[in-house]
XYZ file of C-alpha atoms in Angstrom:
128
model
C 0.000 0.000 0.000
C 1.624 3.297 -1.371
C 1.113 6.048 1.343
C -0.321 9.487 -0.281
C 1.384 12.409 0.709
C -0.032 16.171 0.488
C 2.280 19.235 0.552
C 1.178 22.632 0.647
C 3.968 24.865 0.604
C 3.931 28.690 -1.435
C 7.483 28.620 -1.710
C 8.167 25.713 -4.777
C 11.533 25.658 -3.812
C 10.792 24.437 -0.182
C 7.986 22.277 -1.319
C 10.772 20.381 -3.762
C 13.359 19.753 -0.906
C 9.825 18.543 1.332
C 9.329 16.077 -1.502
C 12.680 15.147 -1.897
C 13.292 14.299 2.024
C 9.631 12.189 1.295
C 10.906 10.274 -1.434
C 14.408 9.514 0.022
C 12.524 7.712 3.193
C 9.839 6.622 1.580
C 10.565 5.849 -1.891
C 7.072 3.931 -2.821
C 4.919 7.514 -1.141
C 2.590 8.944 -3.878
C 3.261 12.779 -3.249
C 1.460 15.973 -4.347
C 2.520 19.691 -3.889
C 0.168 22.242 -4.066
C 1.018 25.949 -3.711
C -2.562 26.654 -1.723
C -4.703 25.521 0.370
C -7.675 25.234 -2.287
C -5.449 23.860 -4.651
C -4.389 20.803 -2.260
C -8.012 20.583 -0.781
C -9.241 19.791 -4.454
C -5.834 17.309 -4.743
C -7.157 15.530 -1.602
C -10.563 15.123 -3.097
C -9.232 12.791 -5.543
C -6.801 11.078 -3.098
C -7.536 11.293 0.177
C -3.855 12.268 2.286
C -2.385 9.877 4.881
C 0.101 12.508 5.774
C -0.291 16.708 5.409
C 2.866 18.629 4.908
C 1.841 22.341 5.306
C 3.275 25.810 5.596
C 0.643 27.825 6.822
C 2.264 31.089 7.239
C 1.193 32.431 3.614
C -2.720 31.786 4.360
C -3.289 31.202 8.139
C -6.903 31.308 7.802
C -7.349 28.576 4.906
C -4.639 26.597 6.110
C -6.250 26.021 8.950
C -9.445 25.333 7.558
C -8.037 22.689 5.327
C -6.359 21.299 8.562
C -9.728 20.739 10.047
C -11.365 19.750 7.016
C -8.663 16.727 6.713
C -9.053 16.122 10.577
C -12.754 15.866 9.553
C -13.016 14.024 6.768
C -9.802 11.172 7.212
C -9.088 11.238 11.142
C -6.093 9.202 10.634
C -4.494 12.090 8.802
C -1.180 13.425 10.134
C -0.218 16.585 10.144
C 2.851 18.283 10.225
C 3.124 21.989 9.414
C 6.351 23.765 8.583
C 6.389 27.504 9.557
C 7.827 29.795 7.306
C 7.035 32.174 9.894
C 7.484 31.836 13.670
C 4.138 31.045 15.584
C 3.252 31.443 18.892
C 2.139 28.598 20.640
C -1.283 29.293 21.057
C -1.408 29.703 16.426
C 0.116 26.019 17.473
C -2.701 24.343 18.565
C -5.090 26.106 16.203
C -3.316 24.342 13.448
C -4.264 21.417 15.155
C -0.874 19.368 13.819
C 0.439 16.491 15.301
C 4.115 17.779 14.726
C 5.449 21.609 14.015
C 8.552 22.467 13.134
C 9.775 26.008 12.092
C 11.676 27.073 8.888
C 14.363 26.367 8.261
C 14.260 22.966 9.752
C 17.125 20.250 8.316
C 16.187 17.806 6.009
C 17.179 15.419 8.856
C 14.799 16.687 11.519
C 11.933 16.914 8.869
C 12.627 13.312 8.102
C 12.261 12.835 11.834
C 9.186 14.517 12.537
C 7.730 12.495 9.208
C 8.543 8.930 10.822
C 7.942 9.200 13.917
C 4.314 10.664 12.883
C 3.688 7.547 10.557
C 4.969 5.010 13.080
C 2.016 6.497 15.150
C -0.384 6.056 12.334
C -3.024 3.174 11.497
C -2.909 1.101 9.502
C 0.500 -0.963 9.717
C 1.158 -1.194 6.218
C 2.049 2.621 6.273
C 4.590 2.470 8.855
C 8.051 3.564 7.279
């Protein structure tokens, strides 16, 4: 079973260095990167996300949204955003992520915070 990864990320240079850390680990991962919000909730429409990869700093409002729409709709999803922009803790837990990490964050560390969020998840066969 090929685990479906979602990245939102405005800066495409970020987002391909996201993907690329993805695809070293977890080589099998089908992975989409949108540059908005309503561009990856339309993506996860048409495959629904085991794992969200978001910067919300661009869009606070709809990132959010989308956050809680995934939460909503797949309650498996995990989230991890990746903060362009430093946010207080309280912004934290509005994002309602299971992992936040602020740019610039190593490719080693991301890679980190991506496995130990899939060990947590269900089923087994997406354990990296």
């Amino acid at each position: 079973m090929s685990i479906h990864v979602l990245i939102i990320d405005a800066d495409s240079g970020a987002a391909a260095t996201t993907c690329a850390v993805v695809q070293r680990r977890i080589p099998n991962a089908s992975i989409v990167c949108e540059a908005t919000p309503e561009r990856g909730w339309s993506s996860a429409q048409h495959t629904p996300p085991d794992l969200l990869l978001i910067d919300p700093a661009p869009y606070p409002s709809t990132g959010s949204l989308l956050i809680q729409l995934c939460h909503e709709w797949w309650p498996d999803i995990r989230v991890l955003v990746l903060a362009s922009a430093p946010v207080s803790s309280v912004r934290r837990q509005h994002f309602q992520a299971d992992a936040y990490l602020e740019k610039p964050a190593s490719p080693a560390r991301v890679l980190e915070a991506i496995v130990d969020l899939l060990q947590k998840s269900e089923p087994p066969s997406i354990r990296v």
